[in-house]
Coordinates of C-alpha atoms in Angstrom, one line a residue:
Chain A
X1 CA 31.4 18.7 -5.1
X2 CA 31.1 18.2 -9.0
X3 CA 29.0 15.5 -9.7
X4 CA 28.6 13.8 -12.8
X5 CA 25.8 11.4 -13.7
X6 CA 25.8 9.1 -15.7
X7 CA 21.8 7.8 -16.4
X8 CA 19.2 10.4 -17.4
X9 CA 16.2 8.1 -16.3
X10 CA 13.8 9.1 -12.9
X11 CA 16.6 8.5 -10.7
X12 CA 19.0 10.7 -12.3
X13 CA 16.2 13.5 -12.8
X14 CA 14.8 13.1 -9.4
X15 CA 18.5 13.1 -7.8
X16 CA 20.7 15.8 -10.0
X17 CA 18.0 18.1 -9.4
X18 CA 18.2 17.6 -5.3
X19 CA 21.8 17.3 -5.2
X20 CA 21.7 20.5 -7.6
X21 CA 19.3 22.2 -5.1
X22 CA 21.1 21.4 -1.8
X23 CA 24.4 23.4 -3.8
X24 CA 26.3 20.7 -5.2
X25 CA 27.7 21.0 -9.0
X26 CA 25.9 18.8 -11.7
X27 CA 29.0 18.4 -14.0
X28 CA 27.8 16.6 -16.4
X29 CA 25.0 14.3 -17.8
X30 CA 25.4 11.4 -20.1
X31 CA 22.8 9.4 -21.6
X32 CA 22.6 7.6 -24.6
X33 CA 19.2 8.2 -25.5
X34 CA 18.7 12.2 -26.4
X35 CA 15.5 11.9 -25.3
X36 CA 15.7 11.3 -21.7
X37 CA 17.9 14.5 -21.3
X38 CA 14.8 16.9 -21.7
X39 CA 13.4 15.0 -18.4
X40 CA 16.4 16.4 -16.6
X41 CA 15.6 20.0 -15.0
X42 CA 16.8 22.6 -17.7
X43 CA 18.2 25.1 -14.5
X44 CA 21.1 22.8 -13.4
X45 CA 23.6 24.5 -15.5
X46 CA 24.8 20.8 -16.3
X47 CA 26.9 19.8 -19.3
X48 CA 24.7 17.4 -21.6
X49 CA 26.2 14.3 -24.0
X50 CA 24.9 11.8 -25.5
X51 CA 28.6 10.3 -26.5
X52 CA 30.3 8.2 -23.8
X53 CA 33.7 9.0 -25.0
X54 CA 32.6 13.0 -24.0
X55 CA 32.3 12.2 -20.6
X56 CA 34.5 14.7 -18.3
X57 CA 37.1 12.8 -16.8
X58 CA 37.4 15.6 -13.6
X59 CA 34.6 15.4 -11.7
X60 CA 34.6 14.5 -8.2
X61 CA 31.5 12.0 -7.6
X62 CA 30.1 9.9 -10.5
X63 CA 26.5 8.4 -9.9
X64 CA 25.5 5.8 -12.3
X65 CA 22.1 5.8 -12.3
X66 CA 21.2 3.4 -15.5
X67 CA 19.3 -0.4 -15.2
X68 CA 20.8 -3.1 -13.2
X69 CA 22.3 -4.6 -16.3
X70 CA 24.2 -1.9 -17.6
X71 CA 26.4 -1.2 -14.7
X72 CA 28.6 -3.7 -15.2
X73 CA 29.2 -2.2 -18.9
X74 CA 29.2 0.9 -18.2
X75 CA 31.6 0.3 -15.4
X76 CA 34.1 -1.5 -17.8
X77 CA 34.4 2.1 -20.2
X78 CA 34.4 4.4 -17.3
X79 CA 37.6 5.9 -17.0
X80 CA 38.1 8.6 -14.0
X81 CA 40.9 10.5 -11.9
X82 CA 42.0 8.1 -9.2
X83 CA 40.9 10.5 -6.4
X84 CA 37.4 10.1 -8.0
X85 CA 34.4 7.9 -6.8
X86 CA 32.3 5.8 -8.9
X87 CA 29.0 4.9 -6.9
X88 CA 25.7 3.1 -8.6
X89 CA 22.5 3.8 -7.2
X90 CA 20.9 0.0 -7.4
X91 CA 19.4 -2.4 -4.8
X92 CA 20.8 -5.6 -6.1
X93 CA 24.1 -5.0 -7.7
X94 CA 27.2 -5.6 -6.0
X95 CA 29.7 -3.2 -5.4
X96 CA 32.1 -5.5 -6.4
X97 CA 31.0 -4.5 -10.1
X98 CA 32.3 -1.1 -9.3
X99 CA 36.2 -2.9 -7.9
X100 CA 38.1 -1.1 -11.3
X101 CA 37.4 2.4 -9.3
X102 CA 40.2 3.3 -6.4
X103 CA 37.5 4.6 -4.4
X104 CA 33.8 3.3 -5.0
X105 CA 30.6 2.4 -3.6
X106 CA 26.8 2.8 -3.2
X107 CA 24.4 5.8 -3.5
X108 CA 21.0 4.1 -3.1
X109 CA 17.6 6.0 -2.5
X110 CA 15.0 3.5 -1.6
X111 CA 12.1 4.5 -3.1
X112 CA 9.5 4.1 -6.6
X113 CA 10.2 7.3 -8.8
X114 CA 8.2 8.5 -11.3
X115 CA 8.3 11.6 -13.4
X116 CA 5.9 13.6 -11.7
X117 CA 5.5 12.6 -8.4
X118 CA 7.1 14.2 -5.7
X119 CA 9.8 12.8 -3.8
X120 CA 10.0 13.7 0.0
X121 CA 13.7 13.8 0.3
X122 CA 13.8 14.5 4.2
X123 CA 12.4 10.9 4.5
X124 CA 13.6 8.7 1.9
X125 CA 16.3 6.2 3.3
X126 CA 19.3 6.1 2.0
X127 CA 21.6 3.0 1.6
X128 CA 25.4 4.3 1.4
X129 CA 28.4 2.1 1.2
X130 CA 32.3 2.7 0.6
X131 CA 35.2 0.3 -0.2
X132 CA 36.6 2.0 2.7
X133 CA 35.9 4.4 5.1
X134 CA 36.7 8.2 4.0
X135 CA 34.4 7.0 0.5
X136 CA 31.8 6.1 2.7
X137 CA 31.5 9.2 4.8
X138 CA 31.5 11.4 1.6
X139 CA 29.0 9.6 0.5
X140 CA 27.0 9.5 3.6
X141 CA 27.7 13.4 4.1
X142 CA 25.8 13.7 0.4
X143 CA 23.5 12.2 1.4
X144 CA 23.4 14.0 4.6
X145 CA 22.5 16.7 2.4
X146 CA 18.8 15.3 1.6
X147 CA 17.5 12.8 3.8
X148 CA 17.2 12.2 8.2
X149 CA 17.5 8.5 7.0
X150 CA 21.1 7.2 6.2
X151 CA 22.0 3.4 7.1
X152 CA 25.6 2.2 5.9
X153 CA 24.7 -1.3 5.1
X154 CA 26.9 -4.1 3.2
X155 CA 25.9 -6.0 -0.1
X156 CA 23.9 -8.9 1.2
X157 CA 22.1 -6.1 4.1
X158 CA 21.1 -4.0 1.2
X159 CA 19.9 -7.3 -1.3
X160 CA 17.4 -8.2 2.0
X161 CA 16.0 -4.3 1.9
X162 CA 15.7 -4.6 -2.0
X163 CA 13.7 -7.7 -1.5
X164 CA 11.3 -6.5 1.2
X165 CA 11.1 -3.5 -1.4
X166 CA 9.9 -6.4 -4.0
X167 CA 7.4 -6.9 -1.4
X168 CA 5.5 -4.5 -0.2
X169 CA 6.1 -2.3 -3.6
X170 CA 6.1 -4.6 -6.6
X171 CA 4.0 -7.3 -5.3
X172 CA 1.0 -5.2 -3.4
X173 CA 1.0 -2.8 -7.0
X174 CA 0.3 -6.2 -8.6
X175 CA -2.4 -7.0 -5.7
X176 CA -3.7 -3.4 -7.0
X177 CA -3.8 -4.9 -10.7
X178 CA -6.1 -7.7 -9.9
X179 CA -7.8 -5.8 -7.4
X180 CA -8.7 -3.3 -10.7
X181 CA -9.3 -6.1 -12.6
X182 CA -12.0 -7.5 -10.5
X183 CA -13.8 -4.1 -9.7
X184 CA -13.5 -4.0 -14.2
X185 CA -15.3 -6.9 -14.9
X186 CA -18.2 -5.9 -13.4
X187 CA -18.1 -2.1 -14.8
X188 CA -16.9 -0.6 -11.0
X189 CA -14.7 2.3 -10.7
X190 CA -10.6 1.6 -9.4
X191 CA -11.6 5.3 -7.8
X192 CA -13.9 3.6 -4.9
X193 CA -10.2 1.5 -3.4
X194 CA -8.1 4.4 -3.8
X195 CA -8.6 6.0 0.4
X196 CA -8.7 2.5 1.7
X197 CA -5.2 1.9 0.0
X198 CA -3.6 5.3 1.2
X199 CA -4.9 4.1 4.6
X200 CA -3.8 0.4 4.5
X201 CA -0.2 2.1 3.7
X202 CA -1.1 5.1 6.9
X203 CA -1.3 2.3 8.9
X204 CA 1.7 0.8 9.1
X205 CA 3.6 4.0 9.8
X206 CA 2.3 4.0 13.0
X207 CA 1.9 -0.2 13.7
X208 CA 3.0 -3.0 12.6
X209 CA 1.8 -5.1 9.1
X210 CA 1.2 -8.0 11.8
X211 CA -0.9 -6.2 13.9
X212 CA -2.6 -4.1 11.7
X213 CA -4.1 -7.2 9.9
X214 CA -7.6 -7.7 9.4
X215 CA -10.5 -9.0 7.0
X216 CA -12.2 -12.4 6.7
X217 CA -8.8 -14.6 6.6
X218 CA -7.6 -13.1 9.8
X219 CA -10.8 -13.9 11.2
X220 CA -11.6 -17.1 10.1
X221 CA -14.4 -16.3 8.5
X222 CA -15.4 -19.1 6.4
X223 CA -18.6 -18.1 5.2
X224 CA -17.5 -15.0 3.6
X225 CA -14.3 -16.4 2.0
X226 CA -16.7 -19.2 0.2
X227 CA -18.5 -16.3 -0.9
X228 CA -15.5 -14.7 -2.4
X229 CA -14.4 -17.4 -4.1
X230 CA -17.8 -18.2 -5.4
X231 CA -18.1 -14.4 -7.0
X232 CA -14.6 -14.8 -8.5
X233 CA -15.3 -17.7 -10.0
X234 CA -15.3 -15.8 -13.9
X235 CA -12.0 -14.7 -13.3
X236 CA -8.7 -16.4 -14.3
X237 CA -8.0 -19.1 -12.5
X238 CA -4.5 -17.6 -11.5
X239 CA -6.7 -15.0 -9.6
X240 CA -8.8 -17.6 -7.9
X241 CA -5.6 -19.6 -6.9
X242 CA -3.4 -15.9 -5.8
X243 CA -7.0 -15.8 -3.9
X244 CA -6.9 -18.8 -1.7
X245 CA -3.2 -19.3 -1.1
X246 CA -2.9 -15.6 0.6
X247 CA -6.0 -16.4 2.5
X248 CA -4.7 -19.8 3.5
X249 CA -1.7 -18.1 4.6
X250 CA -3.0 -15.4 6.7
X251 CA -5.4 -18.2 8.0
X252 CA -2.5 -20.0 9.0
X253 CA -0.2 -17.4 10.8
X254 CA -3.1 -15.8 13.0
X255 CA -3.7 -19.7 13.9
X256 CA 0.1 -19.7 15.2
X257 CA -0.1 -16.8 16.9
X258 CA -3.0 -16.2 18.5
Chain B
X1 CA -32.2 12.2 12.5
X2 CA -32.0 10.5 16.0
X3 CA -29.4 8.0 15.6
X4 CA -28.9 4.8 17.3
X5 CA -25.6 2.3 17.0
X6 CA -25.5 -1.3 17.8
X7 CA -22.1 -2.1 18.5
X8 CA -19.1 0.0 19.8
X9 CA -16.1 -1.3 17.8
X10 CA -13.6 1.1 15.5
X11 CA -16.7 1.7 13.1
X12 CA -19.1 2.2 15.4
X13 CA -16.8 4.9 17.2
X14 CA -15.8 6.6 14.3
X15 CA -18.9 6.6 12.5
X16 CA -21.0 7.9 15.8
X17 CA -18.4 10.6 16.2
X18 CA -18.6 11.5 12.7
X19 CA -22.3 11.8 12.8
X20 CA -22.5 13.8 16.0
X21 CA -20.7 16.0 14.6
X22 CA -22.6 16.8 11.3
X23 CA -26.1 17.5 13.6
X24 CA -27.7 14.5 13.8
X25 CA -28.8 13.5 17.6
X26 CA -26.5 9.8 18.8
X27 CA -29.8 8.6 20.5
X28 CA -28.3 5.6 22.3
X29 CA -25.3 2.9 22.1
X30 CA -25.4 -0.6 22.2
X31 CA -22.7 -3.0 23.3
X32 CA -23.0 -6.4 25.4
X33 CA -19.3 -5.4 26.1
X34 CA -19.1 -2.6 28.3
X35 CA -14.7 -2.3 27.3
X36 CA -16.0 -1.0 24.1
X37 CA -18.0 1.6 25.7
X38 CA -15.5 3.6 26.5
X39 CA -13.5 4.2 23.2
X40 CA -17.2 5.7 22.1
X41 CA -16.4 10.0 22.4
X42 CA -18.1 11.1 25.8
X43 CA -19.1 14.4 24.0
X44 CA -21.6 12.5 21.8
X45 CA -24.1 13.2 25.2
X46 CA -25.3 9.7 24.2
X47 CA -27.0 6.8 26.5
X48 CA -25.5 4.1 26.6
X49 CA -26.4 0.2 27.6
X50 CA -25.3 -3.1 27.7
X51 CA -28.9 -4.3 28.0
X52 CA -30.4 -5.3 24.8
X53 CA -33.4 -5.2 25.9
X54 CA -33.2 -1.7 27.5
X55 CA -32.8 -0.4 23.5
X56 CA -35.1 2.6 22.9
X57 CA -37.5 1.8 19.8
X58 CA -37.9 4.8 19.2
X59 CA -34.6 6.2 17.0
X60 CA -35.2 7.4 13.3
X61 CA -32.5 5.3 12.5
X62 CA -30.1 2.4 13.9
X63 CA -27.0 1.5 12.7
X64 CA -25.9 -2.4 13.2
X65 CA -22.1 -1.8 13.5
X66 CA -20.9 -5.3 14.8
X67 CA -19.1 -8.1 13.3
X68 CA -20.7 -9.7 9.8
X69 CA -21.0 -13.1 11.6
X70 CA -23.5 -11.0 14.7
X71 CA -25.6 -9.3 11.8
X72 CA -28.2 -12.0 11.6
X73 CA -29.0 -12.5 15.4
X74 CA -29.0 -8.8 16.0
X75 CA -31.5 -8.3 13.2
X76 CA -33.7 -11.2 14.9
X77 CA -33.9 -10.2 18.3
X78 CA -34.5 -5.7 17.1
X79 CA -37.8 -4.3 17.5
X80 CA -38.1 -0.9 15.9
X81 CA -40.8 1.3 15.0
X82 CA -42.3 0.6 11.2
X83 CA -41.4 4.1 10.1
X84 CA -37.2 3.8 11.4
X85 CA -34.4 2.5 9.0
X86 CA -32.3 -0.1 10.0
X87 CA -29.2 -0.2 8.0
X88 CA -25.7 -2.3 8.6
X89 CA -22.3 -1.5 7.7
X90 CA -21.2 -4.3 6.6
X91 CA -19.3 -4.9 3.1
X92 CA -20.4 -8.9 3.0
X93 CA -23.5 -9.1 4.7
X94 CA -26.6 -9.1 2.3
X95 CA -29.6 -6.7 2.2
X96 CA -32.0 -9.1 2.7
X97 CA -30.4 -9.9 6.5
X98 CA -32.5 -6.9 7.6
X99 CA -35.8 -7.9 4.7
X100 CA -38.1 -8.1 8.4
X101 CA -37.5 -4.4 9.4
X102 CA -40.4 -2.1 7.0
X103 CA -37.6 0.1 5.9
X104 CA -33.8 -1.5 6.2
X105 CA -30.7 -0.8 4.1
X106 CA -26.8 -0.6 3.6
X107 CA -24.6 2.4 4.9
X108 CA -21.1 1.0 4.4
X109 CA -17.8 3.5 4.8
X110 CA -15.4 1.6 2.8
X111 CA -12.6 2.1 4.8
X112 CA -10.3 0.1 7.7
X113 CA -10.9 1.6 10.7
X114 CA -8.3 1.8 14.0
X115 CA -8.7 3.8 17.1
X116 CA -6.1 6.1 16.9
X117 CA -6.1 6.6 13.4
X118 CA -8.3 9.8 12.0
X119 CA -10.4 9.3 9.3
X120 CA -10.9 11.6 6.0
X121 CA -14.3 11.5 5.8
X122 CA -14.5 14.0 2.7
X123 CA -12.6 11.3 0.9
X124 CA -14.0 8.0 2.1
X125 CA -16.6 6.2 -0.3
X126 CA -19.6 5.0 1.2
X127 CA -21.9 2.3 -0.2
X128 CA -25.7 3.1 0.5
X129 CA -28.3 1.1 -0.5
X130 CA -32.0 0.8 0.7
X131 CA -35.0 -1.4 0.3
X132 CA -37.1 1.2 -1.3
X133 CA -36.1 4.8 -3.1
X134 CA -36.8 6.7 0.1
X135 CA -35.1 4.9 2.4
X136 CA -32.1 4.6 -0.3
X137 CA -32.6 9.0 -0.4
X138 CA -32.0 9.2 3.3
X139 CA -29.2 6.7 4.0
X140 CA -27.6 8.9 1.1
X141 CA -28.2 12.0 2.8
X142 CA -27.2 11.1 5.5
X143 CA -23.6 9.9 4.0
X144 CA -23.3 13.3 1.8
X145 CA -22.9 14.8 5.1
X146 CA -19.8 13.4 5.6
X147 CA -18.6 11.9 2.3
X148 CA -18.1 13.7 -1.5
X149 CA -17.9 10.1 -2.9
X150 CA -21.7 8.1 -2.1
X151 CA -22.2 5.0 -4.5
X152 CA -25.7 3.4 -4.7
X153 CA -24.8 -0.4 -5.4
X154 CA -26.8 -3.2 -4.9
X155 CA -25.2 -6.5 -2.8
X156 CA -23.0 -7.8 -5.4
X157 CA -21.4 -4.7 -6.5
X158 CA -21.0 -4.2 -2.9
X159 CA -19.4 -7.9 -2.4
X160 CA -17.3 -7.4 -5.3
X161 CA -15.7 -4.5 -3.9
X162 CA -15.0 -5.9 -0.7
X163 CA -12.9 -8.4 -2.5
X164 CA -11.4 -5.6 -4.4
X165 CA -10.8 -4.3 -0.5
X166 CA -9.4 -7.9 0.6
X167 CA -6.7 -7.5 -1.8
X168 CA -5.7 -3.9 -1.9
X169 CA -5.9 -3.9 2.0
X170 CA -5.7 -7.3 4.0
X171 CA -3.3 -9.2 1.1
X172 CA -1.3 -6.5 0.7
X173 CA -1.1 -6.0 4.5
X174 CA -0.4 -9.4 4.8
X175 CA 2.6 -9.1 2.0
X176 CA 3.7 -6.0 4.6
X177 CA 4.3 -8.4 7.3
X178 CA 6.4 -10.8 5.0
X179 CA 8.9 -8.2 4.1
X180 CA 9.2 -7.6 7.7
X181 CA 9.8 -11.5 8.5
X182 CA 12.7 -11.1 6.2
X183 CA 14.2 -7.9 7.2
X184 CA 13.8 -9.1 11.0
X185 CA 15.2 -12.3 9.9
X186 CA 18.5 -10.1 9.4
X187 CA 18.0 -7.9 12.3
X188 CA 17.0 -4.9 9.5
X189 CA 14.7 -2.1 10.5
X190 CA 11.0 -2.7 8.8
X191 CA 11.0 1.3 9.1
X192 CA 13.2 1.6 6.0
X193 CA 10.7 0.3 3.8
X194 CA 7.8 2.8 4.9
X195 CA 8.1 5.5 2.8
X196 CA 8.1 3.1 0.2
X197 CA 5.2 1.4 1.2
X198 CA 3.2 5.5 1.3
X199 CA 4.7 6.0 -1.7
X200 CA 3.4 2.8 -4.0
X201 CA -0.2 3.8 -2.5
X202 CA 0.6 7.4 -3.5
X203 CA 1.5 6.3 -7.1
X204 CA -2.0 4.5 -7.6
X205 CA -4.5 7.7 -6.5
X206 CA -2.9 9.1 -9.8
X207 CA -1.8 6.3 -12.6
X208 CA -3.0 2.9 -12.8
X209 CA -1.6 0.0 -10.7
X210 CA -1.1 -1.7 -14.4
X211 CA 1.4 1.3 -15.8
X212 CA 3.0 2.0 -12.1
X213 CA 4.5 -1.7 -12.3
X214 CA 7.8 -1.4 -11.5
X215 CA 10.6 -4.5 -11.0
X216 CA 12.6 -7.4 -11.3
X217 CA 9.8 -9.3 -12.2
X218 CA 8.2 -6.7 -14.5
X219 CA 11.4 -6.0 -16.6
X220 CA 11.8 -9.6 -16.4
X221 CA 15.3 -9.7 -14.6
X222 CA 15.8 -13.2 -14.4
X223 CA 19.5 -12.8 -12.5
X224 CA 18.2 -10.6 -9.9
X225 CA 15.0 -12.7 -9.5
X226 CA 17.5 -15.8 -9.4
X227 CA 20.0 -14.6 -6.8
X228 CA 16.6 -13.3 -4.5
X229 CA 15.0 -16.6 -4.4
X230 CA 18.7 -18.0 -3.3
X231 CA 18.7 -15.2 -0.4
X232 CA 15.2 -16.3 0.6
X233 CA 16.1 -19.8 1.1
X234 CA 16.2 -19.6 4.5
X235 CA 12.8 -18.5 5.0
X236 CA 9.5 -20.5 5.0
X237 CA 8.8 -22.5 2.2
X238 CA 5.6 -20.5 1.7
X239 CA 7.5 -17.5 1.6
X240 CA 9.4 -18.6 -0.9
X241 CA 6.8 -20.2 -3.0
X242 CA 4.8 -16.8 -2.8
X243 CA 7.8 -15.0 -4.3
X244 CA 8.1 -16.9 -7.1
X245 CA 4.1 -17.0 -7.9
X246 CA 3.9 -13.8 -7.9
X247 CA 7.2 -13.1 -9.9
X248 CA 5.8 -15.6 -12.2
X249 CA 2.3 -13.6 -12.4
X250 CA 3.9 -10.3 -12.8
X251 CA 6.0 -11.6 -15.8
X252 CA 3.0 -13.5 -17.6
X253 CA 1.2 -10.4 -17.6
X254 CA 3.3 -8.1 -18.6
X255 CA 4.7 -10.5 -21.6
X256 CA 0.8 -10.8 -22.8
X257 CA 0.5 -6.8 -22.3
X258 CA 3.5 -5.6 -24.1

């Protein structure tokens, strides 16, 4: 397959390069911002540009890769062959924003990139969609390629995943924030949490968040969590609140259940 | 060192294990529950009782392993010799719980232990702490057997980690078990969100939970935040109301920061 990406952000470095390794043909890369380019691995042989008007109208596969808010623009100047398909890689677009393209759809690899971690393609889901059904097998056979964990899910299926992602990625790295602004304030390394979070993540592989639950909430421990909020009494009130509502909740739940 | 545990729970099994196999002699095991007993490795060649009053004073050391809330009583009704350390492992529990044993102190594995789940001891911080210098020396030694990363802290360094632990483990654990009330709440598979989850702990052993922010809320996406509060309207209120507090948290803080 010729591929043709257009997005030169960790997505599109993270993904030409494994598409590119499991023997498919990066076509092309477009970005607007030179920059990015260089983040893209220098042995894919790709075509570079920087002008949108330069982008190859031949390939087989184009994967916009870009923000959530581009795609509809980027969609609206995208011209292609007719046999071609257009897919984004986003959790919470529609891919009704894609309906211009014969045959479209959705490419989407669930998981936080960055630069220079490693991904672990043979485990990353993937979410794949067509507008119909031979779209959505190529797709699926693409991603076939890289990953043992394909679901074909529909719009409102995939905006559910994206918000559990909003979850247990966004929201517990902003747990991790305050949790490093505590240990700050009173001159205590972030180092110290690091095993306990790689563990509190180990867990759940194996069990679920419900049962793998613990700590004074859970328990009811009273006399502790007055403690707690007694020691974090200097920090902003936002914390202190975050503090007791969680607590409250977890109180609350393991009340119901048990 | 002859060793002897009070308690039989997940640290008391991991930690006896641990220490067994580093040298040191596992003296005796104490548990009023005799269940516990059993998840304690038969090749420590230890005794064990149920008898509290059948406890040997005669250990170098004894390690108070039970629940925070059982510290107190335990340290009450123990008779030890003057020259043994008795030290808890608690991350809550005060010092000064154990001020009536001669030599007492802190040995705290910062970590959340399960049966089946192996530990990385060469990784796992400990907390030591001890009445006097000597007794503060040996805990430590005892930890650099098993441990690269010892802290001396006193009680409220030690509580102010724990917190740090409460969020980073037991709120974010909690936040786990939210996403998977909304993905079971359309019949979705919580196993599509776990490599995420290992991968936003992975991100944090190398950058800092501040700069691996990533999301609606971070990029401050109002239309995707919108349209995910109107798919989580059929989930409890508190659900709800925790999405939007810590959307709202996530863009204050990164509006101040950038």
């Amino acid at each position: 397959m010729n591929i043709t990406f257009i997005g030169a952000g960790n997505v599109a470095s993270h993904l030409s390069k494994a598409l590119h390794d499991t023997g498919h043909n990066i076509r092309q890369i477009y970005s607007r911002n030179p920059d990015r380019i260089k983040h893209i691995a220098p042995e894919l042989q790709a075509q570079f540009t920087t002008s949108f008007a330069a982008i190859l109208p031949d390939s087989d596969i184009y994967i916009i890769a870009v923000s959530d808010d581009a795609i509809g623009s980027i969609a609206a100047q995208l011209s292609v062959k007719d046999t071609a398909i257009v897919a984004h890689t986003a959790g919470t677009v529609s891919i009704k924003t894609l309906h211009k393209f014969v045959r479209h759809g959705i490419f989407y690899p669930l998981q936080t990139f960055s630069i220079d971690n490693p991904i672990h393609w043979a485990t990353l889901p993937f979410i794949v969609q067509g507008n119909d059904n031979a779209t959505e097998q190529i797709l699926y056979q693409i991603a076939d390629n890289l990953s043992d964990h394909i679901y074909c899910l529909d719009d409102e299926q995939r905006k559910i995943i994206h918000i559990g992602a909003v979850f247990v990625n966004n929201f517990t790295n902003y747990l991790m924030t305050i949790a490093s602004d505590i240990l700050a304030q009173h001159q205590l390394p972030f180092d110290i949490l690091k095993p306990l979070i790689q563990q509190t993540a180990q867990k759940v592989q194996t069990q679920t968040p419900q049962s793998a639950q613990t700590g004074p909430a859970k328990r009811k421990d009273l006399k502790t969590i007055e403690k707690q909020i007694e020691l974090l009494k200097n920090m902003p009130i936002e914390v202190q609140n975050l503090y007791k509502e969680i607590t409250q909740l977890i109180m609350d739940r393991h009340k119901i259940q048990s």
